[in-house]
mmCIF file of C-alpha atoms in Angstrom:
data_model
loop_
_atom_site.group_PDB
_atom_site.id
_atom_site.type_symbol
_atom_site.label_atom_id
_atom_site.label_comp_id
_atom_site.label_asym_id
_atom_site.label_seq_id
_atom_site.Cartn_x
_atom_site.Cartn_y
_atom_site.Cartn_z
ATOM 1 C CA UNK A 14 28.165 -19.367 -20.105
ATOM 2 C CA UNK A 15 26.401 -17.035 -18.162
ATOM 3 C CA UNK A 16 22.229 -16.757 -17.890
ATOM 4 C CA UNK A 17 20.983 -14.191 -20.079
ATOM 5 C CA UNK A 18 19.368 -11.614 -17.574
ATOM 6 C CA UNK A 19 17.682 -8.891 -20.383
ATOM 7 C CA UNK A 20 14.476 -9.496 -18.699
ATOM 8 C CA UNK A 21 15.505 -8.164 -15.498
ATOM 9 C CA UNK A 22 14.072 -5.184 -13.816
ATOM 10 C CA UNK A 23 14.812 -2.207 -12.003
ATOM 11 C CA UNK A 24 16.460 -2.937 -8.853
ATOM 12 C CA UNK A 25 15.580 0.099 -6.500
ATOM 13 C CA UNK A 26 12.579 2.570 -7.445
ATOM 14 C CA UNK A 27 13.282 6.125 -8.513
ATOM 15 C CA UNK A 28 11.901 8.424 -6.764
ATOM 16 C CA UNK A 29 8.618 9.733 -7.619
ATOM 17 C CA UNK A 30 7.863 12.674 -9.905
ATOM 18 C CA UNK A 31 6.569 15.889 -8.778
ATOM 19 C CA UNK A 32 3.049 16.638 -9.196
ATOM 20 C CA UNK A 33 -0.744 16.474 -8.111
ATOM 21 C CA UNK A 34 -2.333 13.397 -6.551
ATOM 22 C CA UNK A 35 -5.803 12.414 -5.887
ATOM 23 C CA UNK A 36 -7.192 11.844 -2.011
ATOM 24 C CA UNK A 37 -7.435 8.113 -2.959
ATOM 25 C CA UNK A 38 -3.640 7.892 -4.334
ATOM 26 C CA UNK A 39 -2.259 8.818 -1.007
ATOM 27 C CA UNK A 40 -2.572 6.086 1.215
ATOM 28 C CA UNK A 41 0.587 4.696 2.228
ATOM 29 C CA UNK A 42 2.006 0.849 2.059
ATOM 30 C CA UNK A 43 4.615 -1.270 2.698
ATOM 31 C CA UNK A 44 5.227 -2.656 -1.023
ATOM 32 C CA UNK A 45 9.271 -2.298 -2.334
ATOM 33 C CA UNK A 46 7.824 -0.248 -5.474
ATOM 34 C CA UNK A 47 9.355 -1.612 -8.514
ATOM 35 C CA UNK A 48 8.475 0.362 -11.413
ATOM 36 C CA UNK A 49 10.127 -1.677 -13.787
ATOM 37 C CA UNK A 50 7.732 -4.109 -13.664
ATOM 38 C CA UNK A 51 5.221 -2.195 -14.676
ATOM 39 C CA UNK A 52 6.965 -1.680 -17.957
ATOM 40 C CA UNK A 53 8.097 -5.457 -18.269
ATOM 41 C CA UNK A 54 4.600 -7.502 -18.715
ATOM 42 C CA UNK A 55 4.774 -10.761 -18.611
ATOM 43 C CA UNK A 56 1.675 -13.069 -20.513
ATOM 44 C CA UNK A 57 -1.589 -13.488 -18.250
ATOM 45 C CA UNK A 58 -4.068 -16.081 -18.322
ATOM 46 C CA UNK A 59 -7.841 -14.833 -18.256
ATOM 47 C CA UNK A 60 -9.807 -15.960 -15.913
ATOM 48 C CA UNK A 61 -13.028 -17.860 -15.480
ATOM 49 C CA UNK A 62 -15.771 -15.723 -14.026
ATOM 50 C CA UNK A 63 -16.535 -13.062 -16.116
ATOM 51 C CA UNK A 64 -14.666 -9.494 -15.734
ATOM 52 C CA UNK A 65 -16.700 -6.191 -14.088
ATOM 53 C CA UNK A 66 -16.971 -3.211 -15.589
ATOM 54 C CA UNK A 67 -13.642 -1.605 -15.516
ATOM 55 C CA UNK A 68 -14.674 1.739 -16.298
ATOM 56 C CA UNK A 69 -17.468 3.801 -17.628
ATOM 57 C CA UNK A 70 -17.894 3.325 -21.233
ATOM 58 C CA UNK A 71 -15.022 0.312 -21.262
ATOM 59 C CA UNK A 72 -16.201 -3.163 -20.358
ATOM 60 C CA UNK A 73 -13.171 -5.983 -19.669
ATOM 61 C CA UNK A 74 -12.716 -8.431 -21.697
ATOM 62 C CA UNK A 75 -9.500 -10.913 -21.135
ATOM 63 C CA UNK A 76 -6.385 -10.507 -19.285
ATOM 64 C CA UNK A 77 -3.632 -10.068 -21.571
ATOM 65 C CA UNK A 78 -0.933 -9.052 -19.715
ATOM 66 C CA UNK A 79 0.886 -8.786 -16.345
ATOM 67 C CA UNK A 80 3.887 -7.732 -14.133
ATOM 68 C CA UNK A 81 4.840 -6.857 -10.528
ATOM 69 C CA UNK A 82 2.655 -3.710 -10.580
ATOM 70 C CA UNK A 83 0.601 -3.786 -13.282
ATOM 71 C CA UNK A 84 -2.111 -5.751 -15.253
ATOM 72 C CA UNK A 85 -3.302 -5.145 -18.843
ATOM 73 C CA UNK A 86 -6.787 -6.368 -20.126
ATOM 74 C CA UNK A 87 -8.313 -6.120 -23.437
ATOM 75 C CA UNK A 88 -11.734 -4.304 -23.077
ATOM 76 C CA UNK A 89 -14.706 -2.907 -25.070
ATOM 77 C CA UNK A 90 -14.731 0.724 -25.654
ATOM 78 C CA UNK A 91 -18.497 0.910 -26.005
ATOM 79 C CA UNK A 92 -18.813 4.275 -28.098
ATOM 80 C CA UNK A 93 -17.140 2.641 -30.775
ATOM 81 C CA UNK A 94 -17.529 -1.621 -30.125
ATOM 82 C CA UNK A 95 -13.446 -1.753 -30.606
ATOM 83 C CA UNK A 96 -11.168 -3.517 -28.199
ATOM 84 C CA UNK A 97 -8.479 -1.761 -26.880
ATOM 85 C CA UNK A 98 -6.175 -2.470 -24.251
ATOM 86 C CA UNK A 99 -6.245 -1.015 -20.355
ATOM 87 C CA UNK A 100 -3.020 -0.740 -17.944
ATOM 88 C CA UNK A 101 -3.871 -0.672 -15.194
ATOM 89 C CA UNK A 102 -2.035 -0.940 -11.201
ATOM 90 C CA UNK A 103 -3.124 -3.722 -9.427
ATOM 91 C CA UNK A 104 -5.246 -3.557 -6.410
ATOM 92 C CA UNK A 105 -2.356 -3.790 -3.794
ATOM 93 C CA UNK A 106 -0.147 -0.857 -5.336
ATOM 94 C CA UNK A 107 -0.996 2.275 -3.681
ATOM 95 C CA UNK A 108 2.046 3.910 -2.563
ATOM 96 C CA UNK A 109 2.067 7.502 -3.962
ATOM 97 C CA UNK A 110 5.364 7.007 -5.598
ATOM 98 C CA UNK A 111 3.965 4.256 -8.270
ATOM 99 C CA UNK A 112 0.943 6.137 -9.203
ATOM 100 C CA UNK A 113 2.988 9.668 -9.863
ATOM 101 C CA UNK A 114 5.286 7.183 -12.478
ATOM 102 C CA UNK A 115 1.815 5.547 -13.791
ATOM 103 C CA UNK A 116 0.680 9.065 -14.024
ATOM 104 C CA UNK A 117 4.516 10.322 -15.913
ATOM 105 C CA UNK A 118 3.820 7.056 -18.519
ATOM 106 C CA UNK A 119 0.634 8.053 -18.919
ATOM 107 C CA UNK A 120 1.140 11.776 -20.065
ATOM 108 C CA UNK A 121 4.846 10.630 -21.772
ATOM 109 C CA UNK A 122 2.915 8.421 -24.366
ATOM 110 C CA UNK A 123 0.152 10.260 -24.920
ATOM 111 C CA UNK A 124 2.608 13.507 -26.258
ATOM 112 C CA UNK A 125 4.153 11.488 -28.443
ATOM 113 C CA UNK A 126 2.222 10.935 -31.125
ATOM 114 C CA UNK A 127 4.388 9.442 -33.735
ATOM 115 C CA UNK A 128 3.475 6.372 -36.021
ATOM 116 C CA UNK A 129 6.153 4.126 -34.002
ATOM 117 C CA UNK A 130 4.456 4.993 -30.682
ATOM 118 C CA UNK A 131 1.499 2.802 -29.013
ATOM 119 C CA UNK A 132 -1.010 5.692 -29.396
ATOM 120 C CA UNK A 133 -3.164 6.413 -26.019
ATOM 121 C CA UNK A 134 -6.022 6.779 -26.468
ATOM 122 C CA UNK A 135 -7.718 8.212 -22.551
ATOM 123 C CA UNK A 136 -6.805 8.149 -19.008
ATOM 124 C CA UNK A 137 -9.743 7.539 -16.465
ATOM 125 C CA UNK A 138 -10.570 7.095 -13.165
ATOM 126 C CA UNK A 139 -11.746 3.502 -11.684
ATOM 127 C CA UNK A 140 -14.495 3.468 -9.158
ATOM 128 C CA UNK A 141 -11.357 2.113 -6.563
ATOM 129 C CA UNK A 142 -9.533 5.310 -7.723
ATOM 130 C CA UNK A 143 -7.044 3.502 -9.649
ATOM 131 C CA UNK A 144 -5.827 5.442 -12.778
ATOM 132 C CA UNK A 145 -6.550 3.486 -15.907
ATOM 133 C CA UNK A 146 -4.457 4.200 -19.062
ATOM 134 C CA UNK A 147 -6.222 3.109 -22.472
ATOM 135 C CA UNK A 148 -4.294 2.527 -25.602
ATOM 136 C CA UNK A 149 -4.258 0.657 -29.278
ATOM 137 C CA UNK A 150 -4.035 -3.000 -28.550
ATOM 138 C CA UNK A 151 -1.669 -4.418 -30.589
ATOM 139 C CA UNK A 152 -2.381 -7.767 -32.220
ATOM 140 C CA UNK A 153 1.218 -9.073 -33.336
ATOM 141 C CA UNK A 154 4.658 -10.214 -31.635
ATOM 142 C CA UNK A 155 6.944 -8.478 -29.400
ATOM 143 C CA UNK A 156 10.488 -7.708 -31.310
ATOM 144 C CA UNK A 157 12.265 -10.341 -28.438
ATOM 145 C CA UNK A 158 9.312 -13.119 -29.757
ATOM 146 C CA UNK A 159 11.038 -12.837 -33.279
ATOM 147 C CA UNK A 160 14.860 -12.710 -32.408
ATOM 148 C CA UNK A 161 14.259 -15.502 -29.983
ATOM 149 C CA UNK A 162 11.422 -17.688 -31.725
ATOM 150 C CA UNK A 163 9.698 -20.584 -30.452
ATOM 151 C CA UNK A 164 7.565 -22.602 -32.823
ATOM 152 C CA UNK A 165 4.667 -20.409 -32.826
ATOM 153 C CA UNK A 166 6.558 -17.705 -34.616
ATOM 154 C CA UNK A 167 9.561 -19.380 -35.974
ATOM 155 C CA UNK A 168 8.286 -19.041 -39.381
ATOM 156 C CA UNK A 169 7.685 -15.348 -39.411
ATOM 157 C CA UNK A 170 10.953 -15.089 -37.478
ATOM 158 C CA UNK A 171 12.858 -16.744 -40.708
ATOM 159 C CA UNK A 172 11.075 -14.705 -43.224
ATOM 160 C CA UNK A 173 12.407 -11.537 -41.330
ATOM 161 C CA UNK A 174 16.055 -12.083 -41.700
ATOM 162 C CA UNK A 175 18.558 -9.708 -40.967
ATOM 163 C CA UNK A 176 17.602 -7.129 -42.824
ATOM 164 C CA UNK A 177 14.009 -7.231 -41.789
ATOM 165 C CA UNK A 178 15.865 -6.840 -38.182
ATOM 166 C CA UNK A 179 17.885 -3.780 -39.055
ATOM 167 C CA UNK A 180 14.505 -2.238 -41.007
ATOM 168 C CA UNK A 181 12.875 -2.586 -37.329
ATOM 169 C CA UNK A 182 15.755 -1.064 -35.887
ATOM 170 C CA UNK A 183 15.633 1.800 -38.187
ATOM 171 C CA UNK A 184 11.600 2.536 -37.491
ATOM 172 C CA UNK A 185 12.682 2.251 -33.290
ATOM 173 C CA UNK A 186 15.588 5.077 -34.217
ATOM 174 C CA UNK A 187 12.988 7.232 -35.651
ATOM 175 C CA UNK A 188 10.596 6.769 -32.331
ATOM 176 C CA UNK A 189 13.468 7.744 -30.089
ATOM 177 C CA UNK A 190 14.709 10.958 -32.092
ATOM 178 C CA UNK A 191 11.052 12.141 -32.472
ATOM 179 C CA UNK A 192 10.796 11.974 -28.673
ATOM 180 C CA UNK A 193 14.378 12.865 -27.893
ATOM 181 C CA UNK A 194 13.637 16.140 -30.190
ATOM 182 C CA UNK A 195 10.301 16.814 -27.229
ATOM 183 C CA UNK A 196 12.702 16.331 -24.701
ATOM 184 C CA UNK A 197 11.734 12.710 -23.692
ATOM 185 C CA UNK A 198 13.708 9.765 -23.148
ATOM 186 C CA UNK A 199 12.810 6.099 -22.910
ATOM 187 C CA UNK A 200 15.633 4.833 -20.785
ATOM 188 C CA UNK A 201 14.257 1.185 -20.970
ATOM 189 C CA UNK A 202 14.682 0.570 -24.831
ATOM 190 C CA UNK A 203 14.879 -3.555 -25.497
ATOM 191 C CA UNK A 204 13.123 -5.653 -27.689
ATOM 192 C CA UNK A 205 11.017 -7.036 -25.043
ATOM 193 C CA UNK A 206 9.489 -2.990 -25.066
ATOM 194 C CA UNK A 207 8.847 -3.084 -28.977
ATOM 195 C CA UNK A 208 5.676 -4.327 -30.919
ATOM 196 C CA UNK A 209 5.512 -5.869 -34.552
ATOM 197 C CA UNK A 210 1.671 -5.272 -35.703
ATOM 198 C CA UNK A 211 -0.103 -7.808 -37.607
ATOM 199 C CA UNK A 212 0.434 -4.992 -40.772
ATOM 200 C CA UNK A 213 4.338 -4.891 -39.686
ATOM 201 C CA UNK A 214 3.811 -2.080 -38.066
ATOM 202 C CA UNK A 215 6.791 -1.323 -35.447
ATOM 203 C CA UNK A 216 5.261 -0.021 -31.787
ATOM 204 C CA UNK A 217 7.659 1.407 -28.987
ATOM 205 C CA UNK A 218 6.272 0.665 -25.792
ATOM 206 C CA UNK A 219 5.854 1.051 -22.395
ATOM 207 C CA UNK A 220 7.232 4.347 -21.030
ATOM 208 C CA UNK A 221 6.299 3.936 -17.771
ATOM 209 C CA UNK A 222 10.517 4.870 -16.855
ATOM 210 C CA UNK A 223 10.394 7.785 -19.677
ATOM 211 C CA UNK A 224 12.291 11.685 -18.280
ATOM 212 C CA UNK A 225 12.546 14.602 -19.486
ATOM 213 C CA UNK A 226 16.771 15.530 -19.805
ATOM 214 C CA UNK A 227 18.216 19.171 -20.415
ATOM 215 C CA UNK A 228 16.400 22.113 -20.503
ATOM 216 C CA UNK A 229 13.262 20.468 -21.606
ATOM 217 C CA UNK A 230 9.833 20.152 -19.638
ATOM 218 C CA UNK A 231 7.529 18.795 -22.007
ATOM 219 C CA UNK A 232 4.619 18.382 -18.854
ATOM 220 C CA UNK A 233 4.854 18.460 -14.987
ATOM 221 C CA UNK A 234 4.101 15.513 -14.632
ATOM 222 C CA UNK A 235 7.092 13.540 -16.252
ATOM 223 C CA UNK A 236 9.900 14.087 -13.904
ATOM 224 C CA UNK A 237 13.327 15.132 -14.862
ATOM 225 C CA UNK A 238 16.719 12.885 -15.587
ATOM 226 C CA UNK A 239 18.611 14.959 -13.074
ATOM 227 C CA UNK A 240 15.945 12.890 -10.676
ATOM 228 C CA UNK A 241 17.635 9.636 -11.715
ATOM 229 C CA UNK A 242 19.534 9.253 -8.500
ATOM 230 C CA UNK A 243 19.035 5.093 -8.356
ATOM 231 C CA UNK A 244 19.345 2.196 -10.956
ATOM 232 C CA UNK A 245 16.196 1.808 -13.121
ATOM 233 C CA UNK A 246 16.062 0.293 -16.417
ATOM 234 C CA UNK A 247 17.528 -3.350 -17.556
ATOM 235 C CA UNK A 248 20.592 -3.949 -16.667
ATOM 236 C CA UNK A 249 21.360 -6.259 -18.934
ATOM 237 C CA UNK A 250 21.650 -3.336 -22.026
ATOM 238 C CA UNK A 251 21.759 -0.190 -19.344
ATOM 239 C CA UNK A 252 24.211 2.518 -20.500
ATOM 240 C CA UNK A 253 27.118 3.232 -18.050
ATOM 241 C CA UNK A 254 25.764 6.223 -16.678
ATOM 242 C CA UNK A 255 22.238 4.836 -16.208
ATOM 243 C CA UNK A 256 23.894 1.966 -14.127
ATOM 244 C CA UNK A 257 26.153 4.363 -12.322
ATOM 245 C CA UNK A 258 23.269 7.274 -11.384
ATOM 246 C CA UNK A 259 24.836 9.626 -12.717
ATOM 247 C CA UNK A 260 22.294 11.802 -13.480
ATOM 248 C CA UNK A 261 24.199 14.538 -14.526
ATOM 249 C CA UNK A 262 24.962 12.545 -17.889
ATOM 250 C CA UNK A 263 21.597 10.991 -18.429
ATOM 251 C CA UNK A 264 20.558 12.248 -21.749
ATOM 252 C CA UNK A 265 19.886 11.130 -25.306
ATOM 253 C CA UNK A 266 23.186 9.364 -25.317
ATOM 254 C CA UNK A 267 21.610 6.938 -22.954
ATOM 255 C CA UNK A 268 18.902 5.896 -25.029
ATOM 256 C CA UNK A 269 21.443 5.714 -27.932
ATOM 257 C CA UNK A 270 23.424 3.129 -25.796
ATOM 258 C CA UNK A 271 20.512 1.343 -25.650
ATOM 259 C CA UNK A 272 19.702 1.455 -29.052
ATOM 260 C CA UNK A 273 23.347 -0.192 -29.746
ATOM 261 C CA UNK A 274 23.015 -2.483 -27.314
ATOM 262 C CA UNK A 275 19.745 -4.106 -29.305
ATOM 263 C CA UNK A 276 22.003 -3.694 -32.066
ATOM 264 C CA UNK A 277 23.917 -6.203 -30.659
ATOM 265 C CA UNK A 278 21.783 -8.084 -29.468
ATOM 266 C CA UNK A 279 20.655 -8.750 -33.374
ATOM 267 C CA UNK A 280 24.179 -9.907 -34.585
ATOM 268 C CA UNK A 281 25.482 -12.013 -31.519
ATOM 269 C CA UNK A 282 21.704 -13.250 -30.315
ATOM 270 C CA UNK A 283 22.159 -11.982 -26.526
ATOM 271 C CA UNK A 284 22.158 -8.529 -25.041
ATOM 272 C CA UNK A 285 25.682 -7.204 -24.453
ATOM 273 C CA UNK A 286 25.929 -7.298 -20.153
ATOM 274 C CA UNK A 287 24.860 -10.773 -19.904
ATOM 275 C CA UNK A 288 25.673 -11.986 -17.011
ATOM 276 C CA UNK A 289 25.023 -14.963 -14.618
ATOM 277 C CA UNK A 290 23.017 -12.616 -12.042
ATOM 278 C CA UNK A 291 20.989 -9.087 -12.412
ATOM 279 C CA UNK A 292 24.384 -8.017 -10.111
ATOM 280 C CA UNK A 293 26.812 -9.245 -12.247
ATOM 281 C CA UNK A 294 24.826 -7.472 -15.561
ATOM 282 C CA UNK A 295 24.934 -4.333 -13.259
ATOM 283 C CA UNK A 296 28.602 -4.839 -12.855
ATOM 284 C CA UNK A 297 29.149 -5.143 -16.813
ATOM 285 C CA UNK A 298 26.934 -2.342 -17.479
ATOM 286 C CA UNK A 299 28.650 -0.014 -14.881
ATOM 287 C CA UNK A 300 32.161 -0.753 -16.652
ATOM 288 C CA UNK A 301 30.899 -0.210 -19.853
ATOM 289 C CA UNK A 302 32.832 -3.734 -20.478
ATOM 290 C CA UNK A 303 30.958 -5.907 -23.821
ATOM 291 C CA UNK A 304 32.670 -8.456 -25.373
ATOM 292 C CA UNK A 305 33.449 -7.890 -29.137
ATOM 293 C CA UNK A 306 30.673 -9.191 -31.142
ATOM 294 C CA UNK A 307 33.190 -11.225 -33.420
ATOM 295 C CA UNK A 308 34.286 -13.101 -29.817
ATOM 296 C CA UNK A 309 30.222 -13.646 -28.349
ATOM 297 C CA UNK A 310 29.066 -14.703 -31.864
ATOM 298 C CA UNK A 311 32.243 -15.820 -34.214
ATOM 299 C CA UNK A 312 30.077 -17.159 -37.143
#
């Protein structure tokens, strides 16, 4: 049996939207951009000394979050005394091509307001220059926490049941088509990406791979699917297309294929190109090749 690899990221970054930088976003480096990552945080621990002042009118509280390119803190927004939570790029990412895609996940979220959308809330400028994306922190479980529960949340996992799983599903579908119908798509749809609120409230995250398709052009800033000309996404649910770049037929259909493929991963309990490497999961996802359901899970 093969390692389950839905946690795996992009493999080569896309190329970077079109738009306006800042002076400070345009020094070059040497860091393979991965903006996967960014979407794909892993937990953080906080640290010891007290956090600076990450912004004016936000003060940092803990860590709460962190990937490959990006770190997420819970801070104070001082107008109000609420905590919300701040994405930021970590001090070493400062190729222009990662801070056009922070800037196209920034703008993405923020037009899609829709009750099964992390609401954002500002975008701001550090004193480094960084960009610095502020949103609803959401106090709850990630959708993978409950389908693959540890003892922390194996309780709340039972009480869901399959039908609490499919009423999740449902709430996701409606996220996508609102954004679909603005000309948006996710392409990185997976229960790690989806948020269950402390009032069961169901959150679609992290947009940070999100393009427009067709005719649309919601905002400049979000580049285009016919852009798409490497792998992004995980591999491990990517549509056919997605894995084979062919941008042409990156569209909603994608995003549906993803939406299936957590479907499946809800009735068999793994994602449906598992494979023993992010490779081999490329390899499935390329062939379109899943096992049937009845042959991966046969109770």
């Amino acid at each position: 049996m093969g390692t389950d690899t839905s946690r795996a990221a992009a493999v080569t970054p896309p190329p970077a939207p079109s738009g306006p930088l800042s002076s400070t976003a345009q020094r070059n480096t040497s860091i393979n951009v991965d903006p996967a990552i960014m979407v794909t945080i892993r937990p953080g621990e906080a640290g010891e000394a007290p956090l600076p002042t990450i912004a004016s009118g936000y003060v940092a509280a803990e860590e709460i979050g962190r990937g490959g390119m990006a770190e997420i803190n819970a801070a104070v927004q001082l107008a109000f005394g609420r905590t919300v939570a701040v994405k930021r790029l970590l001090h070493e990412i400062t190729d222009p091509h990662a801070i056009r895609w922070f800037q196209a996940e920034a703008v993405a979220t923020a037009l899609l307001q829709h009750p099964n959308i992390v609401p954002v809330h500002d975008l701001t400028v550090l004193p480094d220059g960084r960009l610095q994306l502020v949103m609803k922190k959401v106090e709850g479980l990630t959708w993978r926490q409950l389908l693959h529960p540890d003892a922390a949340s194996a309780e709340q996992a039972r009480a869901l049941g399959l039908d609490g799983h499919l009423e999740i599903l449902l709430k996701v579908c409606d996220a996508v088509a609102f954004a679909h119908a603005r000309g948006i798509l996710h392409r990185d749809l997976k229960p790690e990406n989806v948020m269950i609120g402390a009032f069961g409230e169901v959150l679609v995250m992290d947009w940070g791979l999100a393009v427009a398709y067709g005719d649309h052009h919601p905002h400049p800033a979000i580049p285009h699917a016919r852009t798409a000309t490497v792998i992004a996404g995980t591999p491990a649910y990517m549509a056919p297309e997605m894995a084979n770049c062919a941008c042409d037929h990156i569209g909603p259909r994608s995003d549906v294929y993803l939406l299936g493929a957590i479907l499946y991963e809800v009735l068999t309990g793994s994602a449906p190109h598992r494979a023993a490497s992010v490779k081999g999961s490329i390899a499935l996802a390329k062939r379109g090749k899943v096992e049937q359901p009845r042959e991966r899970a046969p109770e």
